[in-house]
Structures are given as C-alpha cells and as structure tokens.
Amino acid sequence: PTTLEYIGESAFTDNYIRRFDAKNSNLETIGYGAFRDNAIEYITLPEGLTYIAPYAFKNNNLGNLVIPSTLSRINYCTFYESGLTSLTLKEGVTTIAEDAFAYNYDLHTVSLPNGLNYIGSEAFYESGLTSLTIPGTVETIEEYAFAYNYNLNSLTLEEGIEYIGYRAFTSSSITNLEFPNSIIEIGAYAFSNNSNLKTVKLNDGLRYLRYGA
C-alpha cells in the first residue's frame, strides 16, 4: 500500500514469497531479517527508503536489483547469498558494509556510483563478477572485499582510491592492472593467486606495497 512506511524485524522470515514490489509505497525502513529465507525473484525498492537492516533479504533469488539514491548505507549481510544477477547502486549510496553482497555466485555485473566512498570487508566475497570499475570517490577497499571472484578478468581503479586491503582481490582472473597515482597502500596478498595477471603498472604516490601483494 502507498501508506506503508515501516516493515519490522523478521516480519516475513522463512516463507515462500516470490515478489516484493514497493515502488509506489512510502516505505522508509525494512527491519532485521524481514524477508530472510524466502524465494523472492522480483524486487523493487522505492525512492525514499532510508534504512535496510542486516540480513533483510538474505537467502532469496532476487535477480536484478536497483538500490535507490535515498539509501546511503548498505548494511552488513543485507543481501548475503540473495541470488543477485545484476546490481545497480544509484548516486547517494556512500557505504557498503561487510558481507553486504557476499556469496552472490551469479552476480556478473555491478554498477558502483560516484559518491561511494567505502567498501567493507568481504562485501562482494565469492561472487560472480566478470568486470568491475571502482570510482575514484572510493577511498578504502577493505580486506577480502572482492576475494574469490574467480571470473573477474577486468578491473579499473579510478583516480582517488587510496587503500586496498589484505587479500582484497585474491583468486581472481585479472589480466592487466594499472594503479592510479592516488593509491597509497596495497595490502598483503591483495592480488595473490591471479594466475592470468600479465602486466602491472605502479604509478607515483604508492608508499606501501605489503608482502605477497
């Protein structure tokens, strides 16, 4: 309904809901685990949504997802193992917390917006990404953020990124790497087990290249 503003904790946990369409609602808050363990295949989230609690959509079959511009933070484990195939985050999203989109094995494409400034640990851990551009507004990429994306073969790091954490891109299929001048530190084993990596270009600005990187 258009009057709906709040969905509480575990409101629809462990059901067989197939569709969630809130596009025309006034929904602002979705509580902890609200739609956890369902079978949602179609989802729309409204502009005006400002908060989604952890685990809200864990273990679903969401497919395509667009995050509205009014949602500035993606909480930890919100879309953990949720069956995503494509993901668009609109400008307005600034933070992706730890494990937010982990274990989405069929997630091949993601569009990260300008204005995003933080990607948490294991945010896209063991997903199915094949190519990725990280905008320069992202200052920090935490440990294991994109680890075990085995099919990730194209990575673009834009000017502005400063820190790449421990094992952030371990076990990928990246072939060529060029780091922007803004990069200050590359963590230990950040690009380990990339057996297809042929060329690496390190630019001025880099201060710390940790062991095994």
C-alpha atoms as a PDB file:
ATOM      1  CA  PRO A   1       0.000   0.000   0.000  1.00  0.00           C
ATOM      2  CA  THR A   2       1.047   3.607  -0.575  1.00  0.00           C
ATOM      3  CA  THR A   3       0.681   4.291   3.163  1.00  0.00           C
ATOM      4  CA  LEU A   4       3.284   1.710   4.185  1.00  0.00           C
ATOM      5  CA  GLU A   5       6.328   3.263   5.923  1.00  0.00           C
ATOM      6  CA  TYR A   6       7.825   0.517   8.100  1.00  0.00           C
ATOM      7  CA  ILE A   7       8.359  -3.262   7.912  1.00  0.00           C
ATOM      8  CA  GLY A   8       9.536  -4.733  11.218  1.00  0.00           C
ATOM      9  CA  GLU A   9      12.098  -7.304  12.249  1.00  0.00           C
ATOM     10  CA  SER A  10      11.530 -10.812  10.870  1.00  0.00           C
ATOM     11  CA  ALA A  11       8.115  -9.750   9.539  1.00  0.00           C
ATOM     12  CA  PHE A  12       8.125 -12.271   6.681  1.00  0.00           C
ATOM     13  CA  THR A  13      11.039 -14.536   7.586  1.00  0.00           C
ATOM     14  CA  ASP A  14      11.018 -18.113   6.343  1.00  0.00           C
ATOM     15  CA  ASN A  15       8.154 -18.080   3.862  1.00  0.00           C
ATOM     16  CA  TYR A  16       7.849 -18.625   0.105  1.00  0.00           C
ATOM     17  CA  ILE A  17       7.273 -15.048  -1.027  1.00  0.00           C
ATOM     18  CA  ARG A  18       8.104 -14.690  -4.729  1.00  0.00           C
ATOM     19  CA  ARG A  19       7.557 -10.970  -5.380  1.00  0.00           C
ATOM     20  CA  PHE A  20       8.200  -7.746  -3.444  1.00  0.00           C
ATOM     21  CA  ASP A  21       7.117  -4.541  -5.201  1.00  0.00           C
ATOM     22  CA  ALA A  22       7.334  -1.437  -3.029  1.00  0.00           C
ATOM     23  CA  LYS A  23       7.923   1.078  -5.818  1.00  0.00           C
ATOM     24  CA  ASN A  24       4.800   3.130  -5.148  1.00  0.00           C
ATOM     25  CA  SER A  25       4.924   2.953  -1.355  1.00  0.00           C
ATOM     26  CA  ASN A  26       6.239   5.440   1.215  1.00  0.00           C
ATOM     27  CA  LEU A  27       8.450   2.747   2.731  1.00  0.00           C
ATOM     28  CA  GLU A  28      11.358   4.142   4.757  1.00  0.00           C
ATOM     29  CA  THR A  29      12.554   1.231   6.912  1.00  0.00           C
ATOM     30  CA  ILE A  30      12.942  -2.535   6.444  1.00  0.00           C
ATOM     31  CA  GLY A  31      13.821  -4.350   9.665  1.00  0.00           C
ATOM     32  CA  TYR A  32      16.346  -7.015  10.579  1.00  0.00           C
ATOM     33  CA  GLY A  33      15.774 -10.233   8.634  1.00  0.00           C
ATOM     34  CA  ALA A  34      12.407  -9.008   7.386  1.00  0.00           C
ATOM     35  CA  PHE A  35      12.419 -11.132   4.200  1.00  0.00           C
ATOM     36  CA  ARG A  36      15.139 -13.591   5.118  1.00  0.00           C
ATOM     37  CA  ASP A  37      14.814 -17.123   3.744  1.00  0.00           C
ATOM     38  CA  ASN A  38      12.196 -16.583   1.081  1.00  0.00           C
ATOM     39  CA  ALA A  39      12.096 -17.138  -2.688  1.00  0.00           C
ATOM     40  CA  ILE A  40      11.777 -13.550  -3.914  1.00  0.00           C
ATOM     41  CA  GLU A  41      12.522 -13.367  -7.650  1.00  0.00           C
ATOM     42  CA  TYR A  42      11.256  -9.857  -8.346  1.00  0.00           C
ATOM     43  CA  ILE A  43      12.017  -6.832  -6.178  1.00  0.00           C
ATOM     44  CA  THR A  44      11.601  -3.065  -6.444  1.00  0.00           C
ATOM     45  CA  LEU A  45      12.655  -0.641  -3.739  1.00  0.00           C
ATOM     46  CA  PRO A  46      11.216   2.882  -3.585  1.00  0.00           C
ATOM     47  CA  GLU A  47      12.957   6.233  -3.608  1.00  0.00           C
ATOM     48  CA  GLY A  48      12.513   7.438  -0.039  1.00  0.00           C
ATOM     49  CA  LEU A  49      13.789   4.212   1.515  1.00  0.00           C
ATOM     50  CA  THR A  50      16.477   5.230   4.027  1.00  0.00           C
ATOM     51  CA  TYR A  51      17.276   2.124   6.062  1.00  0.00           C
ATOM     52  CA  ILE A  52      17.530  -1.623   5.472  1.00  0.00           C
ATOM     53  CA  ALA A  53      18.661  -3.657   8.476  1.00  0.00           C
ATOM     54  CA  PRO A  54      21.151  -6.543   8.288  1.00  0.00           C
ATOM     55  CA  TYR A  55      20.006  -9.887   6.842  1.00  0.00           C
ATOM     56  CA  ALA A  56      16.812  -8.310   5.491  1.00  0.00           C
ATOM     57  CA  PHE A  57      16.995 -10.176   2.160  1.00  0.00           C
ATOM     58  CA  LYS A  58      19.437 -12.973   2.945  1.00  0.00           C
ATOM     59  CA  ASN A  59      18.833 -16.200   1.057  1.00  0.00           C
ATOM     60  CA  ASN A  60      16.493 -15.259  -1.798  1.00  0.00           C
ATOM     61  CA  ASN A  61      16.547 -15.356  -5.623  1.00  0.00           C
ATOM     62  CA  LEU A  62      16.425 -11.626  -6.274  1.00  0.00           C
ATOM     63  CA  GLY A  63      17.886 -11.443  -9.779  1.00  0.00           C
ATOM     64  CA  ASN A  64      18.150  -7.763 -10.760  1.00  0.00           C
ATOM     65  CA  LEU A  65      18.334  -5.140  -8.028  1.00  0.00           C
ATOM     66  CA  VAL A  66      18.403  -1.329  -8.128  1.00  0.00           C
ATOM     67  CA  ILE A  67      19.323   0.443  -4.886  1.00  0.00           C
ATOM     68  CA  PRO A  68      17.565   3.827  -4.580  1.00  0.00           C
ATOM     69  CA  SER A  69      19.526   7.051  -4.117  1.00  0.00           C
ATOM     70  CA  THR A  70      17.978   7.672  -0.679  1.00  0.00           C
ATOM     71  CA  LEU A  71      19.672   4.629   0.848  1.00  0.00           C
ATOM     72  CA  SER A  72      23.130   5.872   1.827  1.00  0.00           C
ATOM     73  CA  ARG A  73      24.376   2.751   3.625  1.00  0.00           C
ATOM     74  CA  ILE A  74      24.093  -0.908   2.683  1.00  0.00           C
ATOM     75  CA  ASN A  75      24.279  -2.754   6.000  1.00  0.00           C
ATOM     76  CA  TYR A  76      26.267  -5.895   6.683  1.00  0.00           C
ATOM     77  CA  CYS A  77      24.832  -9.109   5.248  1.00  0.00           C
ATOM     78  CA  THR A  78      21.745  -7.297   3.919  1.00  0.00           C
ATOM     79  CA  PHE A  79      21.856  -9.096   0.553  1.00  0.00           C
ATOM     80  CA  TYR A  80      24.064 -12.009   1.615  1.00  0.00           C
ATOM     81  CA  GLU A  81      23.522 -15.042  -0.638  1.00  0.00           C
ATOM     82  CA  SER A  82      20.431 -13.438  -2.122  1.00  0.00           C
ATOM     83  CA  GLY A  83      20.574 -14.739  -5.695  1.00  0.00           C
ATOM     84  CA  LEU A  84      21.534 -11.483  -7.394  1.00  0.00           C
ATOM     85  CA  THR A  85      22.421 -11.464 -11.093  1.00  0.00           C
ATOM     86  CA  SER A  86      22.883  -7.707 -11.622  1.00  0.00           C
ATOM     87  CA  LEU A  87      23.177  -4.772  -9.261  1.00  0.00           C
ATOM     88  CA  THR A  88      22.868  -1.012  -9.732  1.00  0.00           C
ATOM     89  CA  LEU A  89      23.555   1.393  -6.901  1.00  0.00           C
ATOM     90  CA  LYS A  90      22.337   4.908  -7.562  1.00  0.00           C
ATOM     91  CA  GLU A  91      24.285   8.007  -6.595  1.00  0.00           C
ATOM     92  CA  GLY A  92      23.579   8.658  -2.932  1.00  0.00           C
ATOM     93  CA  VAL A  93      24.945   5.329  -1.701  1.00  0.00           C
ATOM     94  CA  THR A  94      28.160   6.101   0.223  1.00  0.00           C
ATOM     95  CA  THR A  95      28.907   2.945   2.213  1.00  0.00           C
ATOM     96  CA  ILE A  96      28.835  -0.781   1.515  1.00  0.00           C
ATOM     97  CA  ALA A  97      29.340  -2.638   4.790  1.00  0.00           C
ATOM     98  CA  GLU A  98      30.972  -6.011   5.337  1.00  0.00           C
ATOM     99  CA  ASP A  99      29.442  -9.049   3.631  1.00  0.00           C
ATOM    100  CA  ALA A 100      26.662  -6.880   2.178  1.00  0.00           C
ATOM    101  CA  PHE A 101      26.595  -8.750  -1.161  1.00  0.00           C
ATOM    102  CA  ALA A 102      28.710 -11.808  -0.356  1.00  0.00           C
ATOM    103  CA  TYR A 103      28.064 -15.209  -1.939  1.00  0.00           C
ATOM    104  CA  ASN A 104      26.037 -13.987  -4.889  1.00  0.00           C
ATOM    105  CA  TYR A 105      27.541 -16.523  -7.231  1.00  0.00           C
ATOM    106  CA  ASP A 106      25.641 -15.377 -10.329  1.00  0.00           C
ATOM    107  CA  LEU A 107      26.213 -11.656  -9.830  1.00  0.00           C
ATOM    108  CA  HIS A 108      28.080 -10.824 -13.033  1.00  0.00           C
ATOM    109  CA  THR A 109      27.615  -7.051 -13.252  1.00  0.00           C
ATOM    110  CA  VAL A 110      27.573  -4.273 -10.688  1.00  0.00           C
ATOM    111  CA  SER A 111      27.397  -0.526 -11.233  1.00  0.00           C
ATOM    112  CA  LEU A 112      29.071   1.411  -8.422  1.00  0.00           C
ATOM    113  CA  PRO A 113      28.156   5.107  -8.206  1.00  0.00           C
ATOM    114  CA  ASN A 114      30.239   8.232  -7.894  1.00  0.00           C
ATOM    115  CA  GLY A 115      29.972   9.297  -4.274  1.00  0.00           C
ATOM    116  CA  LEU A 116      30.558   5.804  -2.918  1.00  0.00           C
ATOM    117  CA  ASN A 117      33.493   6.132  -0.501  1.00  0.00           C
ATOM    118  CA  TYR A 118      33.822   2.872   1.436  1.00  0.00           C
ATOM    119  CA  ILE A 119      33.672  -0.826   0.527  1.00  0.00           C
ATOM    120  CA  GLY A 120      33.755  -3.086   3.578  1.00  0.00           C
ATOM    121  CA  SER A 121      35.457  -6.405   4.170  1.00  0.00           C
ATOM    122  CA  GLU A 122      34.087  -9.315   2.159  1.00  0.00           C
ATOM    123  CA  ALA A 123      31.471  -7.001   0.636  1.00  0.00           C
ATOM    124  CA  PHE A 124      31.392  -8.987  -2.633  1.00  0.00           C
ATOM    125  CA  TYR A 125      33.158 -12.103  -1.384  1.00  0.00           C
ATOM    126  CA  GLU A 126      32.898 -15.100  -3.707  1.00  0.00           C
ATOM    127  CA  SER A 127      30.529 -13.539  -6.208  1.00  0.00           C
ATOM    128  CA  GLY A 128      30.467 -13.975  -9.972  1.00  0.00           C
ATOM    129  CA  LEU A 129      31.772 -10.615 -11.184  1.00  0.00           C
ATOM    130  CA  THR A 130      33.496 -10.586 -14.562  1.00  0.00           C
ATOM    131  CA  SER A 131      34.383  -6.899 -14.882  1.00  0.00           C
ATOM    132  CA  LEU A 132      34.462  -4.050 -12.411  1.00  0.00           C
ATOM    133  CA  THR A 133      35.078  -0.312 -12.303  1.00  0.00           C
ATOM    134  CA  ILE A 134      35.647   1.246  -8.889  1.00  0.00           C
ATOM    135  CA  PRO A 135      35.040   5.004  -8.883  1.00  0.00           C
ATOM    136  CA  GLY A 136      37.635   7.406  -7.542  1.00  0.00           C
ATOM    137  CA  THR A 137      35.371   8.543  -4.724  1.00  0.00           C
ATOM    138  CA  VAL A 138      36.046   5.200  -3.018  1.00  0.00           C
ATOM    139  CA  GLU A 139      38.912   5.866  -0.628  1.00  0.00           C
ATOM    140  CA  THR A 140      39.062   2.456   1.055  1.00  0.00           C
ATOM    141  CA  ILE A 141      38.608  -1.108  -0.171  1.00  0.00           C
ATOM    142  CA  GLU A 142      38.779  -3.391   2.853  1.00  0.00           C
ATOM    143  CA  GLU A 143      40.159  -6.906   3.218  1.00  0.00           C
ATOM    144  CA  TYR A 144      38.678  -9.680   1.093  1.00  0.00           C
ATOM    145  CA  ALA A 145      36.221  -7.175  -0.430  1.00  0.00           C
ATOM    146  CA  PHE A 146      36.268  -8.853  -3.868  1.00  0.00           C
ATOM    147  CA  ALA A 147      38.108 -12.050  -2.993  1.00  0.00           C
ATOM    148  CA  TYR A 148      37.359 -15.275  -4.862  1.00  0.00           C
ATOM    149  CA  ASN A 149      35.558 -13.639  -7.758  1.00  0.00           C
ATOM    150  CA  TYR A 150      37.168 -16.280  -9.917  1.00  0.00           C
ATOM    151  CA  ASN A 151      35.923 -14.890 -13.238  1.00  0.00           C
ATOM    152  CA  LEU A 152      36.867 -11.265 -12.618  1.00  0.00           C
ATOM    153  CA  ASN A 153      39.173 -10.514 -15.552  1.00  0.00           C
ATOM    154  CA  SER A 154      38.798  -6.746 -15.993  1.00  0.00           C
ATOM    155  CA  LEU A 155      39.400  -4.260 -13.177  1.00  0.00           C
ATOM    156  CA  THR A 156      39.540  -0.470 -13.481  1.00  0.00           C
ATOM    157  CA  LEU A 157      40.701   1.534 -10.463  1.00  0.00           C
ATOM    158  CA  GLU A 158      39.941   5.215 -10.865  1.00  0.00           C
ATOM    159  CA  GLU A 159      41.993   8.126  -9.573  1.00  0.00           C
ATOM    160  CA  GLY A 160      41.109   8.871  -5.931  1.00  0.00           C
ATOM    161  CA  ILE A 161      41.320   5.381  -4.428  1.00  0.00           C
ATOM    162  CA  GLU A 162      43.864   5.345  -1.586  1.00  0.00           C
ATOM    163  CA  TYR A 163      43.843   1.977   0.157  1.00  0.00           C
ATOM    164  CA  ILE A 164      43.390  -1.632  -0.964  1.00  0.00           C
ATOM    165  CA  GLY A 165      43.221  -4.129   1.890  1.00  0.00           C
ATOM    166  CA  TYR A 166      44.503  -7.593   2.667  1.00  0.00           C
ATOM    167  CA  ARG A 167      43.540 -10.170   0.014  1.00  0.00           C
ATOM    168  CA  ALA A 168      41.014  -7.720  -1.448  1.00  0.00           C
ATOM    169  CA  PHE A 169      41.220  -9.265  -4.944  1.00  0.00           C
ATOM    170  CA  THR A 170      42.786 -12.623  -4.216  1.00  0.00           C
ATOM    171  CA  SER A 171      41.978 -15.526  -6.542  1.00  0.00           C
ATOM    172  CA  SER A 172      40.610 -13.614  -9.500  1.00  0.00           C
ATOM    173  CA  SER A 173      41.391 -13.761 -13.233  1.00  0.00           C
ATOM    174  CA  ILE A 174      42.634 -10.193 -13.705  1.00  0.00           C
ATOM    175  CA  THR A 175      44.932  -9.879 -16.712  1.00  0.00           C
ATOM    176  CA  ASN A 176      46.170  -6.275 -16.508  1.00  0.00           C
ATOM    177  CA  LEU A 177      46.486  -3.852 -13.604  1.00  0.00           C
ATOM    178  CA  GLU A 178      47.160  -0.135 -13.511  1.00  0.00           C
ATOM    179  CA  PHE A 179      47.117   1.695 -10.200  1.00  0.00           C
ATOM    180  CA  PRO A 180      46.178   5.380 -10.027  1.00  0.00           C
ATOM    181  CA  ASN A 181      48.552   7.939  -8.525  1.00  0.00           C
ATOM    182  CA  SER A 182      46.246   8.269  -5.529  1.00  0.00           C
ATOM    183  CA  ILE A 183      46.975   4.739  -4.258  1.00  0.00           C
ATOM    184  CA  ILE A 184      48.986   4.957  -1.025  1.00  0.00           C
ATOM    185  CA  GLU A 185      48.884   1.387   0.235  1.00  0.00           C
ATOM    186  CA  ILE A 186      48.289  -2.071  -1.255  1.00  0.00           C
ATOM    187  CA  GLY A 187      47.734  -4.647   1.466  1.00  0.00           C
ATOM    188  CA  ALA A 188      49.329  -8.064   1.865  1.00  0.00           C
ATOM    189  CA  TYR A 189      48.277 -10.658  -0.716  1.00  0.00           C
ATOM    190  CA  ALA A 190      45.830  -8.148  -2.205  1.00  0.00           C
ATOM    191  CA  PHE A 191      46.231  -9.630  -5.702  1.00  0.00           C
ATOM    192  CA  SER A 192      47.595 -13.066  -4.858  1.00  0.00           C
ATOM    193  CA  ASN A 193      46.578 -16.129  -6.882  1.00  0.00           C
ATOM    194  CA  ASN A 194      45.784 -14.145 -10.029  1.00  0.00           C
ATOM    195  CA  SER A 195      47.429 -16.606 -12.381  1.00  0.00           C
ATOM    196  CA  ASN A 196      46.328 -14.704 -15.516  1.00  0.00           C
ATOM    197  CA  LEU A 197      47.957 -11.440 -14.485  1.00  0.00           C
ATOM    198  CA  LYS A 198      50.382 -10.338 -17.218  1.00  0.00           C
ATOM    199  CA  THR A 199      51.096  -6.633 -16.657  1.00  0.00           C
ATOM    200  CA  VAL A 200      51.157  -4.353 -13.611  1.00  0.00           C
ATOM    201  CA  LYS A 201      51.749  -0.612 -13.680  1.00  0.00           C
ATOM    202  CA  LEU A 202      52.589   1.132 -10.401  1.00  0.00           C
ATOM    203  CA  ASN A 203      52.351   4.905 -10.504  1.00  0.00           C
ATOM    204  CA  ASP A 204      53.749   7.719  -8.369  1.00  0.00           C
ATOM    205  CA  GLY A 205      52.125   8.060  -4.964  1.00  0.00           C
ATOM    206  CA  LEU A 206      52.429   4.460  -3.791  1.00  0.00           C
ATOM    207  CA  ARG A 207      54.122   4.248  -0.374  1.00  0.00           C
ATOM    208  CA  TYR A 208      53.399   0.768   0.951  1.00  0.00           C
ATOM    209  CA  LEU A 209      53.326  -2.422  -1.077  1.00  0.00           C
ATOM    210  CA  ARG A 210      52.841  -5.138   1.518  1.00  0.00           C
ATOM    211  CA  TYR A 211      54.224  -8.684   1.348  1.00  0.00           C
ATOM    212  CA  GLY A 212      52.688 -11.133  -1.042  1.00  0.00           C
ATOM    213  CA  ALA A 213      50.668  -8.407  -2.783  1.00  0.00           C
END
